[in-house]
Amino acid sequence: MGKPIPYGRQYIDKDDIEAVVKVLKGDYLTTGPYVQEFEKRFAQKVGAKYGVAVSSGTAALHLACMAAAIGPGDEVITSPMTFAASANCAAYVGAKPVFADIERLTGNIDVVEIEKQLTEKTRALIPVHYTGLPCDMETINQIARRHNLIVIEDACHALGARYRDTVIGDCTYSDMTVFSFHPVKHITTGEGGMITTNSKELFEKLKLLRNHGISRDESIFDYDSHGPWYYEMQELGLNYRITDIQCALGLSQLNKLERFVKKRREIAQIYNQSLADLPLDLPVEPEGCYSSYHLYTVKLRDIAKIDRNKFYHVLRAKNILAQVHYIPVHTMPYYQREWGYRWNDYPVAEDHYKRVISLPLYPGLSDNEIDTVIQVVKEVLA
Ligand SMILES: *Cc1c(COP(=O)(O)O)cnc(C)c1O
């Protein structure tokens, strides 16, 4: 039996290592030129006016909520089929996290369910492009305009994805878009995140909040400067800065993004063809959606001879470290205790959770490993 095959992992080459070493030998480890360069190149890549790089995707979501002035008394609607951070960001700023159930077909937030969750208090929508497949952004944007809501896209799965004639991150249908550079995501900085926006005002707020709310920009000072050392803390911000070491890695990784996405899509294509006859619901790509395939999720049908739990254990025993994405967020003890959610609140998401499993998918997966995964899955389910 070969070595374990994880569900996802980073791809690091010589260029990445050299880029990091170069920063280590230089003058600035943080708040130096690489941060701005990464922000500029990233924003260019996705077609947004501005980018603000931060210490994680979670920090990016939190800052986006703060910059949008979401707070106590507000409600924020997101998907239950996501990582907890997509909802936690609302709670961080004192708002209520609300969930809208998902579409059975795609696993993405269902726009009909969003409508059902709207109240007088709804302030923002946080659609999550689950697995890298874009949500129905046109309808989400229409709902937001009709009700005067902020839209923050959680695109932590969706760097390199496209929707209609737009690129995810260009904020055509949203106020801000958030990305993560955790090692399992499309590009990595170890830990890291980015917010893109086309709003100068949000851009300035995000930069201020990332750095304790401190500004050295004389043009926005309340008081006269005391001298060259002078700065003002104008808001209660945080230290959500990212280092130059990380941004040098990010820049080097960004050069490979197209290759990474292409490879992920090729592997997904091979899985689609090879697993088509099994009792599985395979990923779909509706008209107008171009997935960046952060995850390759399959759902076991009732007719399969084993259930998902058994399937998971059998794969593990054969060294295929499949994962489950996700346990619905509303079922977490914190959400049940603090916000009153219960099992059965979002039946489509819960059914999805019962059936879903993520097969290994990452750019460094070898042809041999792909074959192994396919052979094992076929053996177990055929
Ligand atoms: C990874 C992820 C996050 C959080 O990103 P971190 O960089 O790990 O903080 C948020 N939302 C989704 C959907 C994610 O996949």
Short mmCIF file of C-alpha atoms and ligand atoms in Angstrom, two decimals:
data_model
loop_
_atom_site.label_atom_id
_atom_site.label_comp_id
_atom_site.label_asym_id
_atom_site.label_seq_id
_atom_site.Cartn_x
_atom_site.Cartn_y
_atom_site.Cartn_z
CA MET A 1 0.00 0.00 0.00
CA GLY A 2 1.39 3.44 -0.99
CA LYS A 3 1.69 6.43 1.25
CA PRO A 4 -1.44 8.20 2.47
CA ILE A 5 -3.19 10.46 -0.06
CA PRO A 6 -4.71 13.51 1.67
CA TYR A 7 -7.83 15.28 0.37
CA GLY A 8 -5.85 18.44 -0.31
CA ARG A 9 -2.39 19.88 0.11
CA GLN A 10 -0.12 22.73 -0.95
CA TYR A 11 2.19 22.71 -3.97
CA ILE A 12 5.54 24.36 -3.24
CA ASP A 13 8.38 24.57 -5.79
CA LYS A 14 11.89 26.01 -5.99
CA ASP A 15 10.63 29.48 -7.00
CA ASP A 16 8.47 29.63 -3.88
CA ILE A 17 11.36 28.71 -1.62
CA GLU A 18 13.71 31.21 -3.27
CA ALA A 19 11.11 33.98 -3.00
CA VAL A 20 10.78 33.42 0.75
CA VAL A 21 14.53 33.18 1.33
CA LYS A 22 15.04 36.47 -0.51
CA VAL A 23 12.73 38.28 1.93
CA LEU A 24 14.46 36.69 4.91
CA LYS A 25 17.74 38.17 3.69
CA GLY A 26 16.20 41.62 3.16
CA ASP A 27 15.24 44.56 5.39
CA TYR A 28 11.50 44.12 5.87
CA LEU A 29 9.84 41.03 7.28
CA THR A 30 6.49 42.79 7.61
CA THR A 31 4.73 45.95 6.32
CA GLY A 32 7.32 46.09 3.54
CA PRO A 33 6.98 46.26 -0.25
CA TYR A 34 5.86 42.67 -0.82
CA VAL A 35 2.54 43.23 0.93
CA GLN A 36 1.52 46.02 -1.44
CA GLU A 37 2.87 44.19 -4.46
CA PHE A 38 0.85 41.08 -3.56
CA GLU A 39 -2.30 43.16 -3.05
CA LYS A 40 -1.82 44.91 -6.38
CA ARG A 41 -1.10 41.78 -8.40
CA PHE A 42 -3.89 39.81 -6.75
CA ALA A 43 -6.47 42.54 -7.37
CA GLN A 44 -5.29 42.74 -11.00
CA LYS A 45 -5.57 38.98 -11.38
CA VAL A 46 -9.21 38.87 -10.30
CA GLY A 47 -10.14 42.20 -11.88
CA ALA A 48 -10.88 44.25 -8.75
CA LYS A 49 -9.74 47.81 -8.10
CA TYR A 50 -8.35 47.12 -4.62
CA GLY A 51 -6.98 44.28 -2.53
CA VAL A 52 -6.21 44.21 1.20
CA ALA A 53 -4.05 41.32 2.39
CA VAL A 54 -4.55 40.05 5.94
CA SER A 55 -3.45 37.27 8.27
CA SER A 56 -6.17 34.72 7.38
CA GLY A 57 -9.44 34.18 5.55
CA THR A 58 -11.18 34.42 8.90
CA ALA A 59 -9.57 37.82 9.55
CA ALA A 60 -10.68 38.88 6.06
CA LEU A 61 -14.31 37.97 6.83
CA HIS A 62 -14.18 39.74 10.19
CA LEU A 63 -12.68 42.93 8.71
CA ALA A 64 -15.21 42.88 5.85
CA CYS A 65 -18.05 42.85 8.40
CA MET A 66 -16.40 45.63 10.41
CA ALA A 67 -15.75 47.79 7.33
CA ALA A 68 -19.39 47.36 6.31
CA ALA A 69 -20.37 48.60 9.80
CA ILE A 70 -22.43 45.48 10.51
CA GLY A 71 -23.17 45.32 14.24
CA PRO A 72 -25.57 44.56 17.08
CA GLY A 73 -29.21 44.34 15.96
CA ASP A 74 -28.23 43.27 12.43
CA GLU A 75 -28.76 39.89 10.83
CA VAL A 76 -26.39 38.31 8.34
CA ILE A 77 -27.50 35.46 6.08
CA THR A 78 -25.03 32.76 5.01
CA SER A 79 -24.99 29.08 4.09
CA PRO A 80 -24.99 26.29 6.69
CA MET A 81 -22.85 24.19 4.31
CA THR A 82 -19.56 25.95 4.95
CA PHE A 83 -16.66 26.31 7.33
CA ALA A 84 -17.72 27.96 10.62
CA ALA A 85 -15.81 31.18 9.84
CA SER A 86 -18.39 32.24 7.20
CA ALA A 87 -20.97 32.63 9.99
CA ASN A 88 -18.68 33.42 12.94
CA CYS A 89 -17.73 36.77 11.38
CA ALA A 90 -21.29 38.03 11.96
CA ALA A 91 -21.11 37.02 15.64
CA TYR A 92 -17.68 38.71 16.01
CA VAL A 93 -19.28 42.09 15.27
CA GLY A 94 -22.33 41.44 17.45
CA ALA A 95 -24.73 40.59 14.62
CA LYS A 96 -26.93 37.50 14.42
CA PRO A 97 -25.77 34.71 12.08
CA VAL A 98 -28.76 33.46 10.08
CA PHE A 99 -28.71 30.52 7.68
CA ALA A 100 -30.52 29.86 4.41
CA ASP A 101 -30.70 26.25 3.27
CA ILE A 102 -28.80 25.02 0.22
CA GLU A 103 -29.67 23.75 -3.26
CA ARG A 104 -29.70 19.98 -3.46
CA LEU A 105 -27.90 19.97 -6.81
CA THR A 106 -24.95 22.29 -6.15
CA GLY A 107 -24.62 22.55 -2.36
CA ASN A 108 -24.68 26.35 -2.74
CA ILE A 109 -27.01 28.68 -0.85
CA ASP A 110 -30.55 28.59 -2.30
CA VAL A 111 -31.80 32.04 -3.33
CA VAL A 112 -35.42 31.03 -2.59
CA GLU A 113 -34.36 30.18 0.97
CA ILE A 114 -32.56 33.52 1.28
CA GLU A 115 -35.86 35.29 0.53
CA LYS A 116 -37.56 33.27 3.29
CA GLN A 117 -34.95 34.35 5.87
CA LEU A 118 -35.12 38.09 5.14
CA THR A 119 -36.37 40.28 7.99
CA GLU A 120 -36.34 43.99 8.80
CA LYS A 121 -33.02 43.38 10.49
CA THR A 122 -31.20 41.71 7.58
CA ARG A 123 -28.11 43.79 6.74
CA ALA A 124 -25.85 41.52 4.71
CA LEU A 125 -25.60 38.36 2.64
CA ILE A 126 -22.50 36.16 2.69
CA PRO A 127 -22.82 33.64 -0.15
CA VAL A 128 -20.14 30.91 -0.10
CA HIS A 129 -18.95 29.49 -3.42
CA TYR A 130 -18.95 25.94 -2.09
CA THR A 131 -16.21 23.70 -3.58
CA GLY A 132 -15.29 26.55 -5.97
CA LEU A 133 -18.62 26.60 -7.81
CA PRO A 134 -20.02 30.15 -8.05
CA CYS A 135 -23.40 30.85 -6.40
CA ASP A 136 -26.34 32.37 -8.30
CA MET A 137 -24.76 35.82 -7.90
CA GLU A 138 -27.10 37.63 -10.28
CA THR A 139 -30.16 36.76 -8.15
CA ILE A 140 -28.27 37.33 -4.89
CA ASN A 141 -27.27 40.77 -6.14
CA GLN A 142 -30.90 41.53 -7.15
CA ILE A 143 -32.15 40.55 -3.68
CA ALA A 144 -29.47 42.74 -2.10
CA ARG A 145 -30.37 45.77 -4.21
CA ARG A 146 -34.07 45.35 -3.56
CA HIS A 147 -33.52 45.26 0.22
CA ASN A 148 -30.47 47.52 0.45
CA LEU A 149 -28.13 44.76 1.71
CA ILE A 150 -24.37 44.41 1.68
CA VAL A 151 -22.97 41.41 -0.19
CA ILE A 152 -19.71 39.81 0.95
CA GLU A 153 -18.68 36.82 -1.16
CA ASP A 154 -16.87 34.08 0.76
CA ALA A 155 -14.64 32.96 -2.11
CA CYS A 156 -12.22 30.98 0.05
CA HIS A 157 -12.91 28.00 -2.28
CA ALA A 158 -13.19 29.98 -5.45
CA LEU A 159 -9.94 31.67 -6.47
CA GLY A 160 -9.75 31.17 -10.25
CA ALA A 161 -13.49 30.55 -10.63
CA ARG A 162 -15.63 32.44 -13.15
CA TYR A 163 -19.29 33.40 -13.24
CA ARG A 164 -20.85 34.36 -16.58
CA ASP A 165 -18.43 36.89 -18.05
CA THR A 166 -16.97 37.87 -14.66
CA VAL A 167 -14.13 36.59 -12.51
CA ILE A 168 -14.84 35.69 -8.86
CA GLY A 169 -13.19 38.48 -6.88
CA ASP A 170 -13.96 41.30 -9.33
CA CYS A 171 -16.97 42.23 -7.15
CA THR A 172 -19.36 42.73 -10.08
CA TYR A 173 -22.16 41.35 -7.88
CA SER A 174 -20.88 42.23 -4.41
CA ASP A 175 -19.31 44.89 -2.20
CA MET A 176 -16.38 42.76 -1.11
CA THR A 177 -14.95 39.31 -1.84
CA VAL A 178 -12.91 37.31 0.65
CA PHE A 179 -10.17 34.72 -0.02
CA SER A 180 -8.05 32.36 2.12
CA PHE A 181 -4.46 31.22 1.57
CA HIS A 182 -4.51 28.26 3.92
CA PRO A 183 -2.39 25.39 2.51
CA VAL A 184 -5.38 23.41 1.19
CA LYS A 185 -6.70 26.41 -0.80
CA HIS A 186 -5.74 27.29 -4.39
CA ILE A 187 -2.65 29.28 -3.47
CA THR A 188 -1.01 29.43 -0.07
CA THR A 189 0.90 31.84 2.14
CA GLY A 190 0.94 29.40 5.09
CA GLU A 191 -1.86 31.35 6.72
CA GLY A 192 -3.31 34.39 4.97
CA GLY A 193 -6.28 36.06 3.37
CA MET A 194 -7.40 38.85 1.06
CA ILE A 195 -10.37 41.14 0.65
CA THR A 196 -11.03 42.62 -2.78
CA THR A 197 -13.36 45.56 -3.44
CA ASN A 198 -14.04 48.30 -5.96
CA SER A 199 -14.95 50.82 -3.27
CA LYS A 200 -12.25 53.31 -2.31
CA GLU A 201 -14.06 53.96 0.96
CA LEU A 202 -14.16 50.27 1.98
CA PHE A 203 -10.54 49.87 0.89
CA GLU A 204 -9.40 52.70 3.19
CA LYS A 205 -11.46 51.35 6.09
CA LEU A 206 -10.11 47.84 5.67
CA LYS A 207 -6.51 49.10 5.70
CA LEU A 208 -7.16 51.15 8.82
CA LEU A 209 -8.88 48.30 10.69
CA ARG A 210 -6.16 45.79 9.78
CA ASN A 211 -3.61 47.91 11.64
CA HIS A 212 -5.24 48.73 15.03
CA GLY A 213 -7.32 51.52 13.47
CA ILE A 214 -4.11 53.56 13.30
CA SER A 215 -3.42 56.02 10.49
CA ARG A 216 -0.33 58.02 9.55
CA ASP A 217 -2.19 59.82 6.76
CA GLU A 218 -2.15 63.51 7.67
CA SER A 219 -5.07 64.30 5.39
CA ILE A 220 -7.48 62.39 7.66
CA PHE A 221 -6.09 63.48 11.05
CA ASP A 222 -8.54 65.00 13.56
CA TYR A 223 -5.80 67.00 15.26
CA ASP A 224 -2.69 68.85 14.12
CA SER A 225 0.33 66.62 13.79
CA HIS A 226 2.77 66.76 16.74
CA GLY A 227 5.69 65.87 14.47
CA PRO A 228 7.00 63.15 12.19
CA TRP A 229 6.28 60.42 14.81
CA TYR A 230 2.63 61.37 15.00
CA TYR A 231 -0.21 58.97 14.23
CA GLU A 232 -3.84 58.72 15.22
CA MET A 233 -5.86 55.75 16.31
CA GLN A 234 -9.24 56.57 14.86
CA GLU A 235 -11.09 53.27 15.17
CA LEU A 236 -10.83 50.18 17.35
CA GLY A 237 -8.97 47.98 14.88
CA LEU A 238 -6.90 44.81 15.16
CA ASN A 239 -3.52 43.48 14.21
CA TYR A 240 -4.58 41.41 11.21
CA ARG A 241 -1.43 42.19 9.21
CA ILE A 242 0.25 39.64 6.98
CA THR A 243 4.06 39.44 6.68
CA ASP A 244 6.29 40.15 3.69
CA ILE A 245 7.56 36.59 4.01
CA GLN A 246 4.03 35.33 3.39
CA CYS A 247 3.32 37.83 0.60
CA ALA A 248 6.50 36.87 -1.28
CA LEU A 249 5.25 33.28 -1.19
CA GLY A 250 1.81 34.48 -2.27
CA LEU A 251 3.26 36.35 -5.26
CA SER A 252 5.23 33.31 -6.34
CA GLN A 253 2.17 31.08 -5.92
CA LEU A 254 -0.02 33.52 -7.84
CA ASN A 255 2.20 32.98 -10.91
CA LYS A 256 1.07 29.36 -10.89
CA LEU A 257 -2.65 29.95 -10.32
CA GLU A 258 -3.75 29.21 -13.90
CA ARG A 259 -1.77 25.96 -13.91
CA PHE A 260 -3.19 24.99 -10.52
CA VAL A 261 -6.79 25.56 -11.58
CA LYS A 262 -6.26 23.80 -14.91
CA LYS A 263 -4.80 20.77 -13.17
CA ARG A 264 -7.63 20.66 -10.62
CA ARG A 265 -10.19 20.81 -13.41
CA GLU A 266 -8.41 18.08 -15.35
CA ILE A 267 -8.44 15.76 -12.36
CA ALA A 268 -12.12 16.55 -11.73
CA GLN A 269 -12.81 15.67 -15.38
CA ILE A 270 -11.04 12.31 -15.00
CA TYR A 271 -13.02 11.55 -11.83
CA ASN A 272 -16.27 12.58 -13.55
CA GLN A 273 -15.65 10.15 -16.40
CA SER A 274 -14.33 7.29 -14.29
CA LEU A 275 -16.96 7.39 -11.53
CA ALA A 276 -20.00 8.05 -13.72
CA ASP A 277 -21.50 4.55 -13.41
CA LEU A 278 -21.32 4.37 -9.62
CA PRO A 279 -24.19 5.14 -7.19
CA LEU A 280 -22.82 8.66 -6.65
CA ASP A 281 -24.04 12.18 -7.31
CA LEU A 282 -21.05 13.83 -8.95
CA PRO A 283 -20.31 17.58 -9.02
CA VAL A 284 -22.21 19.66 -11.57
CA GLU A 285 -21.31 22.91 -13.32
CA PRO A 286 -24.48 24.81 -14.22
CA GLU A 287 -24.57 27.06 -17.30
CA GLY A 288 -22.44 30.16 -16.78
CA CYS A 289 -20.41 28.68 -13.91
CA TYR A 290 -16.74 27.78 -14.19
CA SER A 291 -15.64 26.03 -11.00
CA SER A 292 -12.11 26.31 -9.64
CA TYR A 293 -12.60 22.93 -7.91
CA HIS A 294 -11.24 23.56 -4.45
CA LEU A 295 -12.96 20.28 -3.53
CA TYR A 296 -14.16 17.27 -5.44
CA THR A 297 -17.26 16.23 -3.49
CA VAL A 298 -19.44 13.22 -4.27
CA LYS A 299 -22.69 12.24 -2.56
CA LEU A 300 -23.60 8.62 -1.92
CA ARG A 301 -27.05 7.66 -3.18
CA ASP A 302 -29.41 5.48 -1.14
CA ILE A 303 -28.86 2.58 -3.54
CA ALA A 304 -25.15 2.41 -2.70
CA LYS A 305 -24.34 -0.74 -0.77
CA ILE A 306 -22.62 1.17 2.02
CA ASP A 307 -23.32 4.55 3.60
CA ARG A 308 -21.00 7.53 3.77
CA ASN A 309 -19.62 6.69 7.22
CA LYS A 310 -18.65 3.19 6.14
CA PHE A 311 -17.28 4.56 2.85
CA TYR A 312 -15.10 7.03 4.76
CA HIS A 313 -13.61 4.29 6.93
CA VAL A 314 -12.98 1.93 4.04
CA LEU A 315 -11.15 4.68 2.11
CA ARG A 316 -9.08 5.54 5.20
CA ALA A 317 -8.15 1.88 5.66
CA LYS A 318 -6.81 1.98 2.10
CA ASN A 319 -4.80 5.13 2.82
CA ILE A 320 -7.10 7.51 0.98
CA LEU A 321 -7.66 10.31 3.47
CA ALA A 322 -11.01 11.57 2.20
CA GLN A 323 -12.74 14.29 4.23
CA VAL A 324 -16.27 15.45 4.99
CA HIS A 325 -17.16 19.04 3.99
CA TYR A 326 -19.01 20.14 6.06
CA ILE A 327 -20.83 19.43 9.29
CA PRO A 328 -23.60 22.06 8.92
CA VAL A 329 -22.65 25.12 10.96
CA HIS A 330 -26.08 25.48 12.62
CA THR A 331 -25.61 22.07 14.29
CA MET A 332 -22.49 23.17 16.17
CA PRO A 333 -22.97 23.31 19.95
CA TYR A 334 -22.13 27.03 20.02
CA TYR A 335 -24.80 27.82 17.41
CA GLN A 336 -27.39 25.67 19.18
CA ARG A 337 -26.63 27.09 22.63
CA GLU A 338 -26.13 30.76 21.77
CA TRP A 339 -28.41 31.22 18.76
CA GLY A 340 -31.08 28.56 19.31
CA TYR A 341 -30.55 26.51 16.13
CA ARG A 342 -31.53 22.83 16.11
CA TRP A 343 -30.97 19.72 14.03
CA ASN A 344 -33.68 19.59 11.29
CA ASP A 345 -33.64 23.37 10.85
CA TYR A 346 -31.95 23.07 7.44
CA PRO A 347 -32.90 19.64 6.06
CA VAL A 348 -31.21 19.91 2.66
CA ALA A 349 -27.87 20.84 4.22
CA GLU A 350 -28.22 18.03 6.76
CA ASP A 351 -29.03 15.47 4.07
CA HIS A 352 -26.02 16.74 2.09
CA TYR A 353 -23.81 16.29 5.14
CA LYS A 354 -24.99 12.70 5.61
CA ARG A 355 -24.00 11.73 2.06
CA VAL A 356 -21.05 13.89 1.10
CA ILE A 357 -17.35 13.06 0.97
CA SER A 358 -14.39 14.89 -0.60
CA LEU A 359 -12.00 12.80 -2.66
CA PRO A 360 -8.33 13.83 -2.98
CA LEU A 361 -7.88 16.83 -5.29
CA TYR A 362 -4.80 19.02 -5.51
CA PRO A 363 -2.31 20.06 -8.20
CA GLY A 364 0.46 17.73 -7.00
CA LEU A 365 -1.70 14.58 -7.20
CA SER A 366 0.17 12.12 -9.48
CA ASP A 367 -1.44 10.06 -12.26
CA ASN A 368 -0.73 6.98 -10.18
CA GLU A 369 -2.47 8.41 -7.17
CA ILE A 370 -5.48 9.45 -9.28
CA ASP A 371 -5.70 5.87 -10.61
CA THR A 372 -5.43 4.47 -7.09
CA VAL A 373 -8.30 6.65 -5.87
CA ILE A 374 -10.48 5.63 -8.82
CA GLN A 375 -9.67 1.92 -8.48
CA VAL A 376 -10.40 1.89 -4.76
CA VAL A 377 -13.67 3.85 -5.08
CA LYS A 378 -14.82 1.50 -7.87
CA GLU A 379 -13.86 -1.60 -5.88
CA VAL A 380 -15.74 -0.42 -2.85
CA LEU A 381 -18.92 0.77 -4.60
CA ALA A 382 -19.32 -1.32 -7.76
C1 LIG B 1 -10.79 28.21 4.61
C2 LIG B 1 -12.09 28.89 4.72
C3 LIG B 1 -12.29 30.01 5.55
C4 LIG B 1 -11.29 30.50 6.55
O1 LIG B 1 -10.05 30.76 6.04
P1 LIG B 1 -8.77 30.71 7.01
O2 LIG B 1 -7.70 31.29 6.15
O3 LIG B 1 -8.55 29.26 7.35
O4 LIG B 1 -9.05 31.53 8.20
C5 LIG B 1 -13.52 30.66 5.49
N1 LIG B 1 -14.51 30.22 4.70
C6 LIG B 1 -14.37 29.13 3.93
C7 LIG B 1 -15.50 28.71 3.07
C8 LIG B 1 -13.17 28.42 3.94
O5 LIG B 1 -13.04 27.32 3.17
#
